[in-house]
Amino acid sequence: MRDLIVLDTSAVMTCDPSLGEGRLGLIERGAVYVREGVVAWVGPERDLPQADGAVRLSAEGGLVTPGLVDAHAHPIFGGDRAAEFALRAEGKTYLDIARNGGGIMSTVRATRGAIDEDLVERTHERLSRALAQGTTTLEAKTGYALSVYGELRLLQLLAQVARATPLTIVPTLLGAHAVPAERNGDRALFVAECAGPMLEGARGLAHAVDVYCDEGAFTLEEARTILTAAKTSGFAVRAHAGQFRDLGAAGLVAELDGLSADHLEQVSDEQAHLMAQHGTVATLLPGACVQLRLTPPPVARLRDAGCMMALGTDMNPGSSMTESLPLQMWLAMTHLGMTVDEAWLGVTRHAARAAGRPEAGRIAPSAPADLVGWRTPDPAHVPYHYGENHVRGVIVAGTQVVSR
Ligand code: NIG
Ligand code: FE
């Protein structure tokens, strides 16, 4: 691997306020020196250290940022649910569709019926589209098999995909995504499986464990059982919390010192403070929020409480069929009331915390050299001009993997 110098930038966004201007740590006309896949130095180009033998790569006057981090995604699934999207446009609700056999269970049927090669290939395609739009780290949940065997199969397939993609995948076990129809009669036993054998099998395959705690999904007590067991077994914990109703899951995750509570359209002031206190990130999913026509999450409340806020695509076939983080930034600013700085931190530093890979999401000495070069000099321009891919190039661990 050759050493690399990235130069001719409008600015380098370090996302580290100790390294540059403002909350985004911007270094005007900055440069980055990469050695052995890791950032060795970042600063103004005029102070660039001697770096004999390094390849020089011009950013052509554009902005350079950390590789984007998707803090919440469900990239491995069979089939699609375009028909449900059409029904919702006619006025049916997400919860109604789910109660009538659609929703998560329809993707579970398609995923259980898909052969390994097909799941791997489709997932790989989704990750390639994410990479082309600047994502270099992605939190990836299982959750469309809902049996011990099936969920572990999805974790194994995710590991296979992870070996073949330049992205860094942080795998999450989401066995408690829904109670599968055939287990409605022995719900308690299913929860016990999620808190027992599933965790046993996921050792070494999953980084974190997630529970969907909401109306129509798992109760707070069930979430507590599963997440407490997960924490005891050494997993990081997180939850889908308050998408439809605030059952208290965000506070639970905070008390367990979890990574992140996600969705949060409904979250109390008290829980927001608990999250801030424990460093649990508030991960917001604007695509799913807008698409399901939910009231936006209380960004001002989260901000005032001092929560770190991250963004995720929620990439899934039901409520958010997208791989694009820049699109989430646009929605976060237009629909949720986030600022430019918050939107950028939400797909970089804070998202890296939420995903459980805190060393990513910044450009600082000894951070992984995951970088994006943009076709614009201006941070606001990326979310402002939406629906267009502004990525010029992507570098992962010091190697250029996208050039457009
Ligand atoms: O995060 N809320 C739960 N899970 C997904 C939706 C999954 C689906 O509808 O297939 C979400 O929005
Ligand atoms: Fe989700």
mmCIF file with all atom_site columns, N, CA and C in Angstrom, residues 68-75 126-127 130 133 135 137-139 141 262-263 283-289 291 310-317 319-329 331 346-347 351:
data_model
loop_
_atom_site.group_PDB
_atom_site.id
_atom_site.type_symbol
_atom_site.label_atom_id
_atom_site.label_alt_id
_atom_site.label_comp_id
_atom_site.label_asym_id
_atom_site.label_entity_id
_atom_site.label_seq_id
_atom_site.pdbx_PDB_ins_code
_atom_site.Cartn_x
_atom_site.Cartn_y
_atom_site.Cartn_z
_atom_site.occupancy
_atom_site.B_iso_or_equiv
_atom_site.pdbx_formal_charge
_atom_site.auth_seq_id
_atom_site.auth_comp_id
_atom_site.auth_asym_id
_atom_site.auth_atom_id
_atom_site.pdbx_PDB_model_num
ATOM 1   N N  . LEU A 1 68  ? -18.648 8.672  5.350  1.00 0.00 ? 68  LEU A N  1
ATOM 2   C CA . LEU A 1 68  ? -19.901 8.766  6.111  1.00 0.00 ? 68  LEU A CA 1
ATOM 3   C C  . LEU A 1 68  ? -20.182 7.445  6.838  1.00 0.00 ? 68  LEU A C  1
ATOM 4   N N  . VAL A 1 69  ? -20.891 7.575  7.939  1.00 0.00 ? 69  VAL A N  1
ATOM 5   C CA . VAL A 1 69  ? -21.237 6.411  8.762  1.00 0.00 ? 69  VAL A CA 1
ATOM 6   C C  . VAL A 1 69  ? -22.755 6.312  8.835  1.00 0.00 ? 69  VAL A C  1
ATOM 7   N N  . ASP A 1 70  ? -23.280 5.181  8.392  1.00 0.00 ? 70  ASP A N  1
ATOM 8   C CA . ASP A 1 70  ? -24.718 4.944  8.495  1.00 0.00 ? 70  ASP A CA 1
ATOM 9   C C  . ASP A 1 70  ? -24.970 4.259  9.835  1.00 0.00 ? 70  ASP A C  1
ATOM 10  N N  . ALA A 1 71  ? -25.636 4.977  10.740 1.00 0.00 ? 71  ALA A N  1
ATOM 11  C CA . ALA A 1 71  ? -25.784 4.501  12.127 1.00 0.00 ? 71  ALA A CA 1
ATOM 12  C C  . ALA A 1 71  ? -26.913 3.497  12.314 1.00 0.00 ? 71  ALA A C  1
ATOM 13  N N  . HIS A 1 72  ? -27.683 3.235  11.261 1.00 0.00 ? 72  HIS A N  1
ATOM 14  C CA . HIS A 1 72  ? -28.844 2.346  11.434 1.00 0.00 ? 72  HIS A CA 1
ATOM 15  C C  . HIS A 1 72  ? -29.291 1.848  10.058 1.00 0.00 ? 72  HIS A C  1
ATOM 16  N N  . ALA A 1 73  ? -29.082 0.564  9.803  1.00 0.00 ? 73  ALA A N  1
ATOM 17  C CA . ALA A 1 73  ? -29.491 0.013  8.502  1.00 0.00 ? 73  ALA A CA 1
ATOM 18  C C  . ALA A 1 73  ? -29.878 -1.456 8.635  1.00 0.00 ? 73  ALA A C  1
ATOM 19  N N  . HIS A 1 74  ? -30.798 -1.865 7.779  1.00 0.00 ? 74  HIS A N  1
ATOM 20  C CA . HIS A 1 74  ? -31.247 -3.275 7.707  1.00 0.00 ? 74  HIS A CA 1
ATOM 21  C C  . HIS A 1 74  ? -30.958 -3.738 6.278  1.00 0.00 ? 74  HIS A C  1
ATOM 22  N N  . PRO A 1 75  ? -29.677 -3.957 5.915  1.00 0.00 ? 75  PRO A N  1
ATOM 23  C CA . PRO A 1 75  ? -29.372 -4.158 4.487  1.00 0.00 ? 75  PRO A CA 1
ATOM 24  C C  . PRO A 1 75  ? -29.600 -5.568 3.967  1.00 0.00 ? 75  PRO A C  1
ATOM 25  N N  . ARG A 1 126 ? -26.584 -3.369 -2.489 1.00 0.00 ? 126 ARG A N  1
ATOM 26  C CA . ARG A 1 126 ? -27.031 -2.223 -1.667 1.00 0.00 ? 126 ARG A CA 1
ATOM 27  C C  . ARG A 1 126 ? -25.815 -1.503 -1.078 1.00 0.00 ? 126 ARG A C  1
ATOM 28  N N  . LEU A 1 127 ? -24.849 -2.268 -0.615 1.00 0.00 ? 127 LEU A N  1
ATOM 29  C CA . LEU A 1 127 ? -23.664 -1.641 -0.014 1.00 0.00 ? 127 LEU A CA 1
ATOM 30  C C  . LEU A 1 127 ? -22.868 -0.868 -1.072 1.00 0.00 ? 127 LEU A C  1
ATOM 31  N N  . ALA A 1 130 ? -24.459 2.386  -1.434 1.00 0.00 ? 130 ALA A N  1
ATOM 32  C CA . ALA A 1 130 ? -24.154 3.237  -0.268 1.00 0.00 ? 130 ALA A CA 1
ATOM 33  C C  . ALA A 1 130 ? -22.753 3.835  -0.414 1.00 0.00 ? 130 ALA A C  1
ATOM 34  N N  . GLN A 1 133 ? -22.289 6.709  -2.603 1.00 0.00 ? 133 GLN A N  1
ATOM 35  C CA . GLN A 1 133 ? -22.836 7.960  -2.058 1.00 0.00 ? 133 GLN A CA 1
ATOM 36  C C  . GLN A 1 133 ? -22.103 8.394  -0.797 1.00 0.00 ? 133 GLN A C  1
ATOM 37  N N  . THR A 1 135 ? -20.823 6.440  1.897  1.00 0.00 ? 135 THR A N  1
ATOM 38  C CA . THR A 1 135 ? -20.844 5.675  3.145  1.00 0.00 ? 135 THR A CA 1
ATOM 39  C C  . THR A 1 135 ? -19.669 4.703  3.189  1.00 0.00 ? 135 THR A C  1
ATOM 40  N N  . THR A 1 137 ? -18.767 3.257  6.531  1.00 0.00 ? 137 THR A N  1
ATOM 41  C CA . THR A 1 137 ? -19.035 2.388  7.688  1.00 0.00 ? 137 THR A CA 1
ATOM 42  C C  . THR A 1 137 ? -20.547 2.265  7.808  1.00 0.00 ? 137 THR A C  1
ATOM 43  N N  . LEU A 1 138 ? -21.006 1.047  8.060  1.00 0.00 ? 138 LEU A N  1
ATOM 44  C CA . LEU A 1 138 ? -22.450 0.850  8.109  1.00 0.00 ? 138 LEU A CA 1
ATOM 45  C C  . LEU A 1 138 ? -22.820 -0.140 9.205  1.00 0.00 ? 138 LEU A C  1
ATOM 46  N N  . GLU A 1 139 ? -23.722 0.276  10.070 1.00 0.00 ? 139 GLU A N  1
ATOM 47  C CA . GLU A 1 139 ? -24.273 -0.621 11.079 1.00 0.00 ? 139 GLU A CA 1
ATOM 48  C C  . GLU A 1 139 ? -25.320 -1.466 10.373 1.00 0.00 ? 139 GLU A C  1
ATOM 49  N N  . LYS A 1 141 ? -28.109 -4.590 10.567 1.00 0.00 ? 141 LYS A N  1
ATOM 50  C CA . LYS A 1 141 ? -28.907 -5.438 11.455 1.00 0.00 ? 141 LYS A CA 1
ATOM 51  C C  . LYS A 1 141 ? -29.418 -6.676 10.719 1.00 0.00 ? 141 LYS A C  1
ATOM 52  N N  . ASP A 1 262 ? -32.940 4.682  18.838 1.00 0.00 ? 262 ASP A N  1
ATOM 53  C CA . ASP A 1 262 ? -33.182 5.093  17.457 1.00 0.00 ? 262 ASP A CA 1
ATOM 54  C C  . ASP A 1 262 ? -34.662 5.326  17.157 1.00 0.00 ? 262 ASP A C  1
ATOM 55  N N  . HIS A 1 263 ? -34.925 6.206  16.217 1.00 0.00 ? 263 HIS A N  1
ATOM 56  C CA . HIS A 1 263 ? -36.250 6.700  15.807 1.00 0.00 ? 263 HIS A CA 1
ATOM 57  C C  . HIS A 1 263 ? -36.600 7.906  16.678 1.00 0.00 ? 263 HIS A C  1
ATOM 58  N N  . THR A 1 283 ? -30.290 8.431  17.660 1.00 0.00 ? 283 THR A N  1
ATOM 59  C CA . THR A 1 283 ? -30.174 8.229  16.208 1.00 0.00 ? 283 THR A CA 1
ATOM 60  C C  . THR A 1 283 ? -31.530 8.461  15.551 1.00 0.00 ? 283 THR A C  1
ATOM 61  N N  . LEU A 1 284 ? -31.590 9.441  14.687 1.00 0.00 ? 284 LEU A N  1
ATOM 62  C CA . LEU A 1 284 ? -32.847 9.821  14.053 1.00 0.00 ? 284 LEU A CA 1
ATOM 63  C C  . LEU A 1 284 ? -32.874 9.305  12.613 1.00 0.00 ? 284 LEU A C  1
ATOM 64  N N  . LEU A 1 285 ? -34.059 8.923  12.174 1.00 0.00 ? 285 LEU A N  1
ATOM 65  C CA . LEU A 1 285 ? -34.211 8.263  10.879 1.00 0.00 ? 285 LEU A CA 1
ATOM 66  C C  . LEU A 1 285 ? -35.244 9.031  10.063 1.00 0.00 ? 285 LEU A C  1
ATOM 67  N N  . PRO A 1 286 ? -34.817 10.150 9.478  1.00 0.00 ? 286 PRO A N  1
ATOM 68  C CA . PRO A 1 286 ? -35.774 11.055 8.845  1.00 0.00 ? 286 PRO A CA 1
ATOM 69  C C  . PRO A 1 286 ? -36.539 10.426 7.682  1.00 0.00 ? 286 PRO A C  1
ATOM 70  N N  . GLY A 1 287 ? -35.909 9.537  6.931  1.00 0.00 ? 287 GLY A N  1
ATOM 71  C CA . GLY A 1 287 ? -36.593 8.918  5.787  1.00 0.00 ? 287 GLY A CA 1
ATOM 72  C C  . GLY A 1 287 ? -37.822 8.154  6.236  1.00 0.00 ? 287 GLY A C  1
ATOM 73  N N  . ALA A 1 288 ? -37.667 7.325  7.279  1.00 0.00 ? 288 ALA A N  1
ATOM 74  C CA . ALA A 1 288 ? -38.792 6.535  7.783  1.00 0.00 ? 288 ALA A CA 1
ATOM 75  C C  . ALA A 1 288 ? -39.833 7.455  8.406  1.00 0.00 ? 288 ALA A C  1
ATOM 76  N N  . CYS A 1 289 ? -39.385 8.505  9.082  1.00 0.00 ? 289 CYS A N  1
ATOM 77  C CA . CYS A 1 289 ? -40.292 9.442  9.744  1.00 0.00 ? 289 CYS A CA 1
ATOM 78  C C  . CYS A 1 289 ? -41.204 10.128 8.728  1.00 0.00 ? 289 CYS A C  1
ATOM 79  N N  . GLN A 1 291 ? -41.715 9.199  5.561  1.00 0.00 ? 291 GLN A N  1
ATOM 80  C CA . GLN A 1 291 ? -42.481 8.261  4.756  1.00 0.00 ? 291 GLN A CA 1
ATOM 81  C C  . GLN A 1 291 ? -43.710 7.724  5.487  1.00 0.00 ? 291 GLN A C  1
ATOM 82  N N  . ALA A 1 310 ? -27.384 11.409 15.862 1.00 0.00 ? 310 ALA A N  1
ATOM 83  C CA . ALA A 1 310 ? -26.869 10.779 14.647 1.00 0.00 ? 310 ALA A CA 1
ATOM 84  C C  . ALA A 1 310 ? -28.021 10.592 13.662 1.00 0.00 ? 310 ALA A C  1
ATOM 85  N N  . LEU A 1 311 ? -27.673 10.297 12.419 1.00 0.00 ? 311 LEU A N  1
ATOM 86  C CA . LEU A 1 311 ? -28.675 10.004 11.398 1.00 0.00 ? 311 LEU A CA 1
ATOM 87  C C  . LEU A 1 311 ? -28.410 8.626  10.802 1.00 0.00 ? 311 LEU A C  1
ATOM 88  N N  . GLY A 1 312 ? -29.470 7.976  10.391 1.00 0.00 ? 312 GLY A N  1
ATOM 89  C CA . GLY A 1 312 ? -29.300 6.706  9.687  1.00 0.00 ? 312 GLY A CA 1
ATOM 90  C C  . GLY A 1 312 ? -30.249 6.660  8.512  1.00 0.00 ? 312 GLY A C  1
ATOM 91  N N  . THR A 1 313 ? -29.928 5.798  7.552  1.00 0.00 ? 313 THR A N  1
ATOM 92  C CA . THR A 1 313 ? -30.858 5.631  6.428  1.00 0.00 ? 313 THR A CA 1
ATOM 93  C C  . THR A 1 313 ? -32.065 4.799  6.836  1.00 0.00 ? 313 THR A C  1
ATOM 94  N N  . ASP A 1 314 ? -31.859 3.907  7.849  1.00 0.00 ? 314 ASP A N  1
ATOM 95  C CA . ASP A 1 314 ? -32.855 2.890  8.196  1.00 0.00 ? 314 ASP A CA 1
ATOM 96  C C  . ASP A 1 314 ? -33.076 1.938  7.014  1.00 0.00 ? 314 ASP A C  1
ATOM 97  N N  . MET A 1 315 ? -32.189 1.981  6.013  1.00 0.00 ? 315 MET A N  1
ATOM 98  C CA . MET A 1 315 ? -32.285 1.121  4.826  1.00 0.00 ? 315 MET A CA 1
ATOM 99  C C  . MET A 1 315 ? -33.036 -0.182 5.129  1.00 0.00 ? 315 MET A C  1
ATOM 100 N N  . ASN A 1 316 ? -34.282 -0.254 4.662  1.00 0.00 ? 316 ASN A N  1
ATOM 101 C CA . ASN A 1 316 ? -35.091 -1.462 4.847  1.00 0.00 ? 316 ASN A CA 1
ATOM 102 C C  . ASN A 1 316 ? -36.214 -1.431 3.809  1.00 0.00 ? 316 ASN A C  1
ATOM 103 N N  . PRO A 1 317 ? -36.782 -2.609 3.497  1.00 0.00 ? 317 PRO A N  1
ATOM 104 C CA . PRO A 1 317 ? -37.736 -2.650 2.377  1.00 0.00 ? 317 PRO A CA 1
ATOM 105 C C  . PRO A 1 317 ? -39.104 -2.066 2.715  1.00 0.00 ? 317 PRO A C  1
ATOM 106 N N  . SER A 1 319 ? -40.016 0.695  5.372  1.00 0.00 ? 319 SER A N  1
ATOM 107 C CA . SER A 1 319 ? -40.268 2.099  5.706  1.00 0.00 ? 319 SER A CA 1
ATOM 108 C C  . SER A 1 319 ? -39.207 3.051  5.171  1.00 0.00 ? 319 SER A C  1
ATOM 109 N N  . SER A 1 320 ? -38.141 2.524  4.530  1.00 0.00 ? 320 SER A N  1
ATOM 110 C CA . SER A 1 320 ? -37.098 3.444  4.062  1.00 0.00 ? 320 SER A CA 1
ATOM 111 C C  . SER A 1 320 ? -36.161 2.749  3.079  1.00 0.00 ? 320 SER A C  1
ATOM 112 N N  . MET A 1 321 ? -36.597 2.674  1.834  1.00 0.00 ? 321 MET A N  1
ATOM 113 C CA . MET A 1 321 ? -35.826 1.950  0.822  1.00 0.00 ? 321 MET A CA 1
ATOM 114 C C  . MET A 1 321 ? -34.823 2.907  0.180  1.00 0.00 ? 321 MET A C  1
ATOM 115 N N  . THR A 1 322 ? -33.709 3.109  0.846  1.00 0.00 ? 322 THR A N  1
ATOM 116 C CA . THR A 1 322 ? -32.689 4.016  0.323  1.00 0.00 ? 322 THR A CA 1
ATOM 117 C C  . THR A 1 322 ? -31.331 3.641  0.892  1.00 0.00 ? 322 THR A C  1
ATOM 118 N N  . GLU A 1 323 ? -30.290 4.026  0.182  1.00 0.00 ? 323 GLU A N  1
ATOM 119 C CA . GLU A 1 323 ? -28.930 3.852  0.697  1.00 0.00 ? 323 GLU A CA 1
ATOM 120 C C  . GLU A 1 323 ? -28.281 5.201  0.962  1.00 0.00 ? 323 GLU A C  1
ATOM 121 N N  . SER A 1 324 ? -29.017 6.293  0.772  1.00 0.00 ? 324 SER A N  1
ATOM 122 C CA . SER A 1 324 ? -28.393 7.610  0.711  1.00 0.00 ? 324 SER A CA 1
ATOM 123 C C  . SER A 1 324 ? -28.397 8.384  2.030  1.00 0.00 ? 324 SER A C  1
ATOM 124 N N  . LEU A 1 325 ? -27.220 8.627  2.570  1.00 0.00 ? 325 LEU A N  1
ATOM 125 C CA . LEU A 1 325 ? -27.114 9.481  3.758  1.00 0.00 ? 325 LEU A CA 1
ATOM 126 C C  . LEU A 1 325 ? -27.265 10.970 3.429  1.00 0.00 ? 325 LEU A C  1
ATOM 127 N N  . PRO A 1 326 ? -26.706 11.468 2.302  1.00 0.00 ? 326 PRO A N  1
ATOM 128 C CA . PRO A 1 326 ? -26.946 12.885 1.992  1.00 0.00 ? 326 PRO A CA 1
ATOM 129 C C  . PRO A 1 326 ? -28.440 13.238 1.928  1.00 0.00 ? 326 PRO A C  1
ATOM 130 N N  . LEU A 1 327 ? -29.242 12.290 1.469  1.00 0.00 ? 327 LEU A N  1
ATOM 131 C CA . LEU A 1 327 ? -30.687 12.529 1.441  1.00 0.00 ? 327 LEU A CA 1
ATOM 132 C C  . LEU A 1 327 ? -31.241 12.652 2.868  1.00 0.00 ? 327 LEU A C  1
ATOM 133 N N  . GLN A 1 328 ? -30.699 11.858 3.783  1.00 0.00 ? 328 GLN A N  1
ATOM 134 C CA . GLN A 1 328 ? -31.142 11.959 5.185  1.00 0.00 ? 328 GLN A CA 1
ATOM 135 C C  . GLN A 1 328 ? -30.744 13.312 5.762  1.00 0.00 ? 328 GLN A C  1
ATOM 136 N N  . MET A 1 329 ? -29.590 13.821 5.327  1.00 0.00 ? 329 MET A N  1
ATOM 137 C CA . MET A 1 329 ? -29.155 15.142 5.820  1.00 0.00 ? 329 MET A CA 1
ATOM 138 C C  . MET A 1 329 ? -30.137 16.209 5.369  1.00 0.00 ? 329 MET A C  1
ATOM 139 N N  . LEU A 1 331 ? -33.317 15.816 4.594  1.00 0.00 ? 331 LEU A N  1
ATOM 140 C CA . LEU A 1 331 ? -34.560 15.662 5.352  1.00 0.00 ? 331 LEU A CA 1
ATOM 141 C C  . LEU A 1 331 ? -34.382 16.142 6.793  1.00 0.00 ? 331 LEU A C  1
ATOM 142 N N  . GLY A 1 346 ? -24.029 14.236 12.435 1.00 0.00 ? 346 GLY A N  1
ATOM 143 C CA . GLY A 1 346 ? -24.954 13.102 12.478 1.00 0.00 ? 346 GLY A CA 1
ATOM 144 C C  . GLY A 1 346 ? -24.595 11.976 11.517 1.00 0.00 ? 346 GLY A C  1
ATOM 145 N N  . VAL A 1 347 ? -23.811 12.270 10.491 1.00 0.00 ? 347 VAL A N  1
ATOM 146 C CA . VAL A 1 347 ? -23.402 11.198 9.569  1.00 0.00 ? 347 VAL A CA 1
ATOM 147 C C  . VAL A 1 347 ? -21.899 10.918 9.680  1.00 0.00 ? 347 VAL A C  1
ATOM 148 N N  . ALA A 1 351 ? -22.465 9.505  14.399 1.00 0.00 ? 351 ALA A N  1
ATOM 149 C CA . ALA A 1 351 ? -22.917 8.224  13.830 1.00 0.00 ? 351 ALA A CA 1
ATOM 150 C C  . ALA A 1 351 ? -21.914 7.118  14.138 1.00 0.00 ? 351 ALA A C  1
#
